[in-house]
Tab-separated table of C-alpha atoms in Angstrom:
chain	number	residue	atom	x	y	z
P	747	MET	CA	91.659	147.165	78.934
P	748	SER	CA	91.232	143.698	80.894
P	749	ILE	CA	90.376	140.556	77.797
P	750	ASN	CA	88.186	137.799	79.833
P	751	ILE	CA	87.297	135.337	76.906
P	752	ASN	CA	85.001	133.047	79.056
P	753	LEU	CA	85.146	129.490	76.608
P	754	GLY	CA	82.786	127.753	79.454
P	755	ALA	CA	82.547	124.084	79.442
P	756	TRP	CA	86.075	124.409	76.987
P	757	SER	CA	87.584	125.607	79.471
P	758	SER	CA	88.829	123.095	81.072
P	759	VAL	CA	89.967	120.361	78.779
P	760	PHE	CA	91.838	116.229	78.777
P	761	ALA	CA	93.183	114.996	76.431
P	762	VAL	CA	92.846	112.101	74.751
P	763	PRO	CA	94.876	110.149	72.496
P	764	SER	CA	93.369	109.900	68.671
P	765	LYS	CA	94.514	106.515	68.802
P	766	ILE	CA	91.308	105.783	70.749
P	767	VAL	CA	88.718	106.710	68.261
P	768	ASP	CA	91.183	105.301	65.679
P	769	GLU	CA	91.482	102.391	66.542
P	770	GLY	CA	89.217	101.502	69.784
P	771	LEU	CA	86.050	103.637	69.059
P	772	LYS	CA	85.003	100.577	66.792
P	773	PHE	CA	85.122	97.662	68.647
P	774	SER	CA	84.621	99.318	71.783
P	775	ASP	CA	81.199	99.902	73.902
P	776	GLY	CA	79.995	102.600	75.687
P	777	VAL	CA	80.608	101.042	79.499
P	778	LYS	CA	83.919	100.507	77.689
P	779	LEU	CA	84.088	104.581	76.692
P	780	LYS	CA	83.277	105.345	80.063
P	781	VAL	CA	85.726	103.766	82.217
P	782	LEU	CA	88.406	105.480	80.133
P	783	LEU	CA	87.062	109.303	79.239
P	784	TYR	CA	86.914	108.793	83.578
P	785	VAL	CA	90.130	108.322	84.090
P	786	LEU	CA	91.780	109.981	81.737
P	787	ARG	CA	90.028	113.200	82.982
P	788	ASN	CA	90.824	112.262	86.545
P	789	ALA	CA	94.932	111.649	86.060
P	790	GLY	CA	96.774	111.784	88.727
P	791	LYS	CA	94.528	110.941	91.675
P	792	ASN	CA	93.896	107.715	92.560
P	793	LEU	CA	91.235	106.106	91.722
P	794	THR	CA	88.721	102.560	92.902
P	795	ASP	CA	86.057	100.395	91.056
P	796	SER	CA	84.400	101.637	93.618
P	797	ASP	CA	84.854	105.088	92.494
P	798	ILE	CA	85.055	105.324	89.589
P	799	SER	CA	81.735	102.553	89.252
P	800	ALA	CA	79.729	105.504	91.503
P	801	ALA	CA	80.760	108.639	88.494
P	802	THR	CA	80.181	106.615	85.353
P	803	GLY	CA	77.300	104.168	86.850
P	804	VAL	CA	78.886	101.313	85.793
P	805	ASN	CA	78.746	98.038	87.772
P	806	VAL	CA	81.879	97.350	89.860
P	807	THR	CA	82.160	93.700	88.227
P	808	ASP	CA	82.600	95.525	84.376
P	809	ILE	CA	85.909	98.177	85.382
P	810	PRO	CA	88.583	95.970	85.162
P	811	GLU	CA	86.970	94.056	81.451
P	812	ALA	CA	86.531	97.490	80.244
P	813	LEU	CA	90.108	98.599	81.247
P	814	ASP	CA	91.963	95.636	79.966
P	815	TYR	CA	90.174	96.649	77.241
P	816	TRP	CA	92.205	99.271	76.664
P	817	VAL	CA	95.364	97.977	77.852
P	818	ASN	CA	95.042	95.257	74.963
P	819	MET	CA	94.400	97.936	72.889
P	820	GLY	CA	97.437	99.924	73.525
P	821	VAL	CA	96.072	103.177	75.199
P	822	LEU	CA	97.110	102.384	78.654
P	823	PHE	CA	99.861	100.002	80.274
P	824	LYS	CA	99.103	98.101	83.700
P	825	SER	CA	101.426	97.031	86.091
P	826	ASN	CA	100.958	95.717	89.919
P	827	GLY	CA	97.482	96.232	89.470
P	828	GLU	CA	98.157	100.724	88.794
P	829	PHE	CA	97.567	101.376	85.057
P	830	THR	CA	99.536	104.438	83.458
P	831	PRO	CA	99.812	105.920	79.519
P	832	VAL	CA	101.896	103.772	77.569
P	833	GLN	CA	104.258	105.959	75.609
P	834	GLN	CA	104.455	105.127	71.821
P	835	GLU	CA	106.945	102.991	71.566
P	836	GLU	CA	105.141	100.560	73.820
P	837	SER	CA	101.562	101.513	72.359
P	838	GLN	CA	103.698	100.025	68.619
P	839	SER	CA	104.410	96.839	70.400
P	840	ALA	CA	101.384	96.285	71.813
P	841	ASN	CA	99.928	96.684	68.649
P	842	ASP	CA	103.376	94.653	66.754
P	843	ASN	CA	101.975	91.624	69.397
P	844	SER	CA	97.823	91.764	69.246
P	845	VAL	CA	99.229	91.186	64.907
P	846	LYS	CA	101.323	88.400	65.819
P	847	GLU	CA	98.433	87.207	68.708
P	848	ILE	CA	95.937	87.495	65.580
P	849	LYS	CA	98.428	85.695	63.103
P	850	SER	CA	99.553	82.099	64.932
P	851	GLU	CA	95.897	81.524	66.167
P	852	PRO	CA	95.607	78.318	64.561
P	853	LYS	CA	92.493	77.230	62.114
P	854	GLN	CA	92.513	73.609	62.491
P	855	SER	CA	89.460	72.050	62.901
P	856	VAL	CA	88.357	70.225	65.591
P	857	GLU	CA	88.750	66.608	63.789
P	858	GLU	CA	92.508	68.241	63.305
P	859	ILE	CA	93.202	68.644	66.479
P	860	ALA	CA	91.818	65.961	67.967
P	861	LYS	CA	93.932	63.310	64.602
P	862	ASP	CA	96.640	65.196	65.533
P	863	VAL	CA	96.326	63.912	69.390
P	864	GLY	CA	95.069	60.411	68.437
P	865	GLU	CA	91.623	59.917	68.848
P	866	THR	CA	90.006	57.898	66.731
P	867	LYS	CA	86.724	59.089	67.828
P	868	GLN	CA	85.273	63.391	67.317
P	869	LYS	CA	86.279	63.717	70.743
P	870	PHE	CA	88.724	66.965	71.562
P	871	VAL	CA	88.661	67.466	75.113
P	872	VAL	CA	89.481	70.115	76.892
P	873	THR	CA	90.820	70.647	80.324
P	874	LYS	CA	91.176	74.413	80.433
P	875	PRO	CA	90.343	76.450	77.520
P	876	GLN	CA	91.623	80.194	77.023
P	877	LYS	CA	89.508	83.100	75.879
P	878	PRO	CA	90.913	84.577	73.696
P	879	ASP	CA	91.762	88.378	74.524
P	880	TYR	CA	89.139	91.620	73.902
P	881	VAL	CA	91.094	93.022	70.480
P	882	PHE	CA	91.385	88.855	68.789
P	883	THR	CA	87.312	88.987	69.762
P	884	ALA	CA	86.230	92.388	68.271
P	885	GLN	CA	88.792	91.247	65.111
P	886	ARG	CA	86.476	88.178	64.865
P	887	LEU	CA	83.184	89.374	65.305
P	888	ALA	CA	83.626	92.025	62.171
P	889	VAL	CA	84.598	89.345	60.126
P	890	ASP	CA	83.002	86.254	60.916
P	891	GLU	CA	79.439	86.207	60.130
P	892	ASP	CA	78.475	82.879	61.826
P	893	LEU	CA	80.140	83.604	65.599
P	894	LYS	CA	77.607	87.554	64.227
P	895	ILE	CA	74.506	85.129	64.495
P	896	LEU	CA	75.594	83.410	67.006
P	897	VAL	CA	76.147	86.977	69.305
P	898	GLY	CA	72.985	88.402	68.047
P	899	GLU	CA	70.430	84.558	69.269
P	900	ALA	CA	72.708	84.511	71.937
P	901	GLN	CA	71.541	88.198	73.128
P	902	SER	CA	67.956	87.773	71.894
P	903	ALA	CA	67.912	84.555	74.210
P	904	LEU	CA	69.265	85.826	77.000
P	905	GLY	CA	67.510	89.457	76.280
P	906	LYS	CA	70.632	91.425	76.916
P	907	VAL	CA	73.653	93.389	75.685
P	908	LEU	CA	77.051	90.232	75.257
P	909	SER	CA	79.872	92.576	77.205
P	910	ASN	CA	82.854	91.338	75.323
P	911	SER	CA	83.686	88.696	77.722
P	912	ASP	CA	80.335	86.847	77.127
P	913	ILE	CA	81.502	87.086	73.122
P	914	ALA	CA	84.895	85.863	73.478
P	915	THR	CA	83.182	82.568	75.332
P	916	LEU	CA	81.687	82.191	72.667
P	917	LEU	CA	83.937	82.359	70.600
P	918	MET	CA	85.979	80.018	73.515
P	919	LEU	CA	83.064	77.738	73.164
P	920	LYS	CA	82.956	77.693	69.042
P	921	ASP	CA	86.411	77.614	67.860
P	922	THR	CA	88.560	76.568	71.178
P	923	CYS	CA	86.122	73.364	72.778
P	924	GLY	CA	84.275	72.988	69.200
P	925	LEU	CA	80.665	73.336	69.631
P	926	PRO	CA	78.557	74.069	66.528
P	927	LEU	CA	76.578	77.033	66.686
P	928	ASP	CA	73.305	74.846	67.156
P	929	VAL	CA	74.408	73.163	69.928
P	930	ILE	CA	75.484	75.997	71.381
P	931	MET	CA	72.551	77.218	71.138
P	932	MET	CA	71.124	74.048	72.840
P	933	LEU	CA	73.199	75.203	75.637
P	934	ILE	CA	71.770	78.792	76.239
P	935	GLN	CA	68.119	77.612	76.465
P	936	TYR	CA	69.116	75.359	78.341
P	937	CYS	CA	70.801	77.270	80.761
P	938	ILE	CA	67.757	79.419	81.057
P	939	SER	CA	65.521	76.513	81.586
P	940	ILE	CA	67.623	75.728	84.625
P	941	GLY	CA	67.363	79.122	86.375
P	942	LYS	CA	71.255	79.647	85.469
P	943	SER	CA	70.680	82.308	82.286
P	944	ASN	CA	74.899	84.032	82.974
P	945	MET	CA	77.497	83.920	81.194
P	946	ARG	CA	79.596	81.538	83.373
P	947	SER	CA	77.465	78.644	83.600
P	948	VAL	CA	77.166	78.561	80.255
P	949	GLU	CA	80.608	78.181	79.969
P	950	ASN	CA	81.360	75.705	82.801
P	951	ILE	CA	78.155	73.228	80.974
P	952	GLY	CA	79.824	74.153	77.880
P	953	ILE	CA	83.326	72.753	78.616
P	954	LYS	CA	82.663	70.251	80.533
P	955	TRP	CA	79.711	69.628	76.872
P	956	ALA	CA	82.872	69.107	75.157
P	957	ASP	CA	85.441	67.252	77.359
P	958	ASP	CA	82.122	64.745	76.899
P	959	GLY	CA	81.872	64.854	73.520
P	960	VAL	CA	78.891	66.804	72.911
P	961	PHE	CA	79.288	67.331	69.533
P	962	SER	CA	75.969	67.199	67.758
P	963	VAL	CA	72.625	67.897	68.381
P	964	GLU	CA	71.409	63.996	69.254
P	965	ALA	CA	74.727	64.158	71.353
P	966	ALA	CA	73.344	67.633	73.186
P	967	ASP	CA	69.629	66.388	72.993
P	968	ALA	CA	70.221	63.132	74.387
P	969	LYS	CA	72.670	65.029	77.366
P	970	ILE	CA	70.105	67.334	78.811
P	971	ARG	CA	67.202	65.105	78.557
P	972	GLN	CA	69.893	62.457	81.506
P	973	ALA	CA	70.318	66.173	83.707
P	974	ASN	CA	66.328	66.808	83.284
P	975	ILE	CA	65.560	63.009	84.698
P	976	SER	CA	69.169	63.523	87.527
P	977	ASN	CA	67.617	66.946	88.293
P	978	GLN	CA	63.873	65.718	88.256
P	979	ASN	CA	65.031	62.554	90.146
P	980	TYR	CA	67.201	64.714	92.903
P	981	SER	CA	63.966	66.743	93.624
P	982	ILE	CA	62.897	63.782	94.676
P	983	VAL	CA	65.315	63.058	97.121
P	984	LYS	CA	64.946	66.420	98.173
P	985	THR	CA	61.619	66.706	99.390
P	986	ALA	CA	61.726	63.389	100.662
P	987	PHE	CA	64.957	63.981	102.906
P	988	GLY	CA	62.711	67.431	103.684
P	989	LEU	CA	66.135	69.539	102.247
P	990	ASN	CA	65.675	73.759	102.232
P	991	ASN	CA	67.404	75.693	99.652
P	992	PRO	CA	70.596	72.755	100.213
P	993	GLY	CA	71.714	75.025	97.399
P	994	SER	CA	73.410	72.705	93.552
P	995	PRO	CA	73.600	69.206	93.943
P	996	THR	CA	77.012	67.485	93.462
P	997	ALA	CA	77.810	64.423	91.116
P	998	LYS	CA	77.896	62.390	93.582
P	999	GLN	CA	74.524	63.136	94.694
P	1000	LEU	CA	73.054	62.852	91.527
P	1001	GLU	CA	74.425	59.976	90.980
P	1002	PHE	CA	73.122	58.886	94.103
P	1003	CYS	CA	70.308	59.881	93.240
P	1004	ASN	CA	69.691	58.486	89.288
P	1005	ARG	CA	70.879	54.878	91.736
P	1006	TRP	CA	67.626	54.974	94.328
P	1007	ILE	CA	65.195	56.167	91.849
P	1008	THR	CA	65.892	55.420	87.779
P	1009	GLU	CA	67.558	51.948	89.217
P	1010	TRP	CA	66.278	51.369	92.522
P	1011	LYS	CA	62.606	52.099	91.871
P	1012	PHE	CA	62.569	53.264	95.440
P	1013	SER	CA	58.792	55.707	96.793
P	1014	SER	CA	59.602	58.513	98.300
P	1015	GLU	CA	58.919	57.381	101.766
P	1016	MET	CA	60.963	54.655	101.729
P	1017	LEU	CA	63.802	57.050	100.886
P	1018	ARG	CA	62.379	59.245	104.211
P	1019	GLU	CA	62.225	56.178	105.746
P	1020	ALA	CA	65.987	55.558	104.393
P	1021	TYR	CA	67.092	59.102	105.919
P	1022	GLU	CA	65.187	59.077	109.136
P	1023	ARG	CA	67.346	55.724	109.855
P	1024	CYS	CA	70.479	57.038	108.967
P	1025	VAL	CA	69.775	60.216	110.923
P	1026	ASP	CA	68.174	58.339	114.411
P	1027	THR	CA	72.422	56.017	113.904
P	1028	LYS	CA	74.471	58.862	112.849
P	1029	GLY	CA	73.196	62.149	114.126
P	1030	VAL	CA	73.900	63.786	110.760
P	1031	MET	CA	71.703	63.043	106.686
P	1032	ARG	CA	74.799	61.489	104.929
P	1033	PHE	CA	74.403	60.239	101.031
P	1034	SER	CA	76.129	57.660	101.441
P	1035	TYR	CA	75.193	56.026	104.268
P	1036	ILE	CA	71.433	56.083	102.760
P	1037	ASP	CA	73.105	54.208	100.077
P	1038	GLY	CA	73.894	51.587	102.505
P	1039	ILE	CA	71.171	50.739	104.029
P	1040	LEU	CA	69.087	51.422	100.482
P	1041	LYS	CA	71.252	48.692	98.811
P	1042	ARG	CA	70.655	46.332	101.289
P	1043	TRP	CA	67.019	47.089	101.070
P	1044	HIS	CA	67.244	46.609	97.599
P	1045	ASN	CA	69.479	43.269	98.063
P	1046	ALA	CA	67.278	41.644	99.852
P	1047	GLY	CA	63.848	42.751	97.625
P	1048	VAL	CA	62.925	45.955	99.832
P	1049	MET	CA	60.367	47.547	97.041
P	1050	ASN	CA	57.664	48.802	100.389
P	1051	LEU	CA	57.295	49.656	103.990
P	1052	ASN	CA	55.638	46.111	104.224
P	1053	ASP	CA	59.111	44.524	103.268
P	1054	LEU	CA	60.358	46.482	105.485
P	1055	ALA	CA	58.322	45.590	108.348
P	1056	GLU	CA	58.761	41.249	107.153
P	1057	LEU	CA	62.996	42.145	106.932
P	1058	ASP	CA	63.347	43.237	110.344
P	1059	SER	CA	60.834	40.971	111.555
P	1060	ASP	CA	62.753	38.805	110.246
P	1061	LYS	CA	66.243	40.323	112.148
P	1062	LYS	CA	64.531	39.674	115.476
P	1063	LYS	CA	63.516	36.423	115.051
P	1064	LYS	CA	67.025	35.167	114.220
P	1065	SER	CA	68.644	37.338	116.513
P	1066	GLY	CA	66.290	36.313	119.118
P	1067	THR	CA	67.017	32.596	118.083
P	1068	GLN	CA	70.817	33.504	118.129
P	1069	LYS	CA	70.494	34.995	121.701
P	1070	ARG	CA	68.563	30.857	122.931
P	1071	LYS	CA	71.589	28.714	121.319
P	1072	THR	CA	74.137	30.813	122.937
P	1073	SER	CA	72.548	30.825	126.024
P	1074	TYR	CA	72.297	27.354	126.045
P	1075	ASN	CA	75.281	26.497	125.093
P	1076	ILE	CA	77.238	28.440	128.500
P	1077	ASP	CA	74.147	26.077	130.385
P	1078	GLU	CA	75.806	22.912	128.293
P	1079	ILE	CA	78.830	24.374	129.396
P	1080	LYS	CA	78.011	23.528	133.146
P	1081	LYS	CA	76.640	20.991	133.141
P	1082	ILE	CA	79.399	19.601	132.128
P	1083	ASP	CA	81.537	21.206	134.121
P	1084	THR	CA	80.233	19.333	137.119
P	1085	LEU	CA	79.447	16.611	136.219
P	1086	ASP	CA	83.298	16.490	135.894
P	1087	PHE	CA	83.695	17.506	139.595
P	1088	ILE	CA	81.469	15.029	140.838
P	1089	ASP	CA	83.168	11.834	139.211
């Protein structure tokens, strides 16, 4: 007698630690679960991010974050770029460390931190703020109502579901940098308006705002208005110079543009004239050299092409007079020498 039991799909199974369901499921998303299940299914194989992406449909750039999440959850262990299962002892240790990190998280307000470092104004200077890890972010999201509201509004504004890393960025801007919720939302809306609707731009500009002490709606509004003026000035200069797709301007270039247009009030035709003279002289376009040209014109009261023509004409006249004086002096010297020789 032969017995053949057809288990169908159940004939090929693999182990999934209960910890994933008990602790990791609540705060993980579909991306993280897809990556983990595929890795567990192909245990023992050397997988690349491209392999995982092709099999799961997950973007390659999201895979490292997903794996790191399970490392922080104590499911996987990472060493020298390789992932291995965490033993029971290691898993418990990882959990203990996570709890300690959460408990040791400072609860000071921005004002208290500023006071500790001797600040007299409400300005929390941020150098290299560190984003919270995945576990701490998930824990905070579960209990912090303000963070939940911020995440919901940010997702609506950006039109996408935020990843754990994106939420960690918002938490960093809120807690570490000290930006109020309404200021963070103004920041996100501003980034969208300038075509930089990604969390990397939100993070970088947000840190800069914190460095500059933008901790109120009024300060944020002033910052945005100044940034819009700077961008408009750069656009005028870019058009006058005929620059196509020059990339993002540097802070120094924006400073030049603001001075030329907002402070010195030069028109597009004067900017173009300065540009052409720079290229004719140097062979390349240099903001610093153009700034020197425009500075001389500004100091001389030159505001249009007619003023410039008069200035150039005066220079030529002075130059011609100087040459004649030089020639006359040489003739006089020769005459004196001749008389001396005759005597």
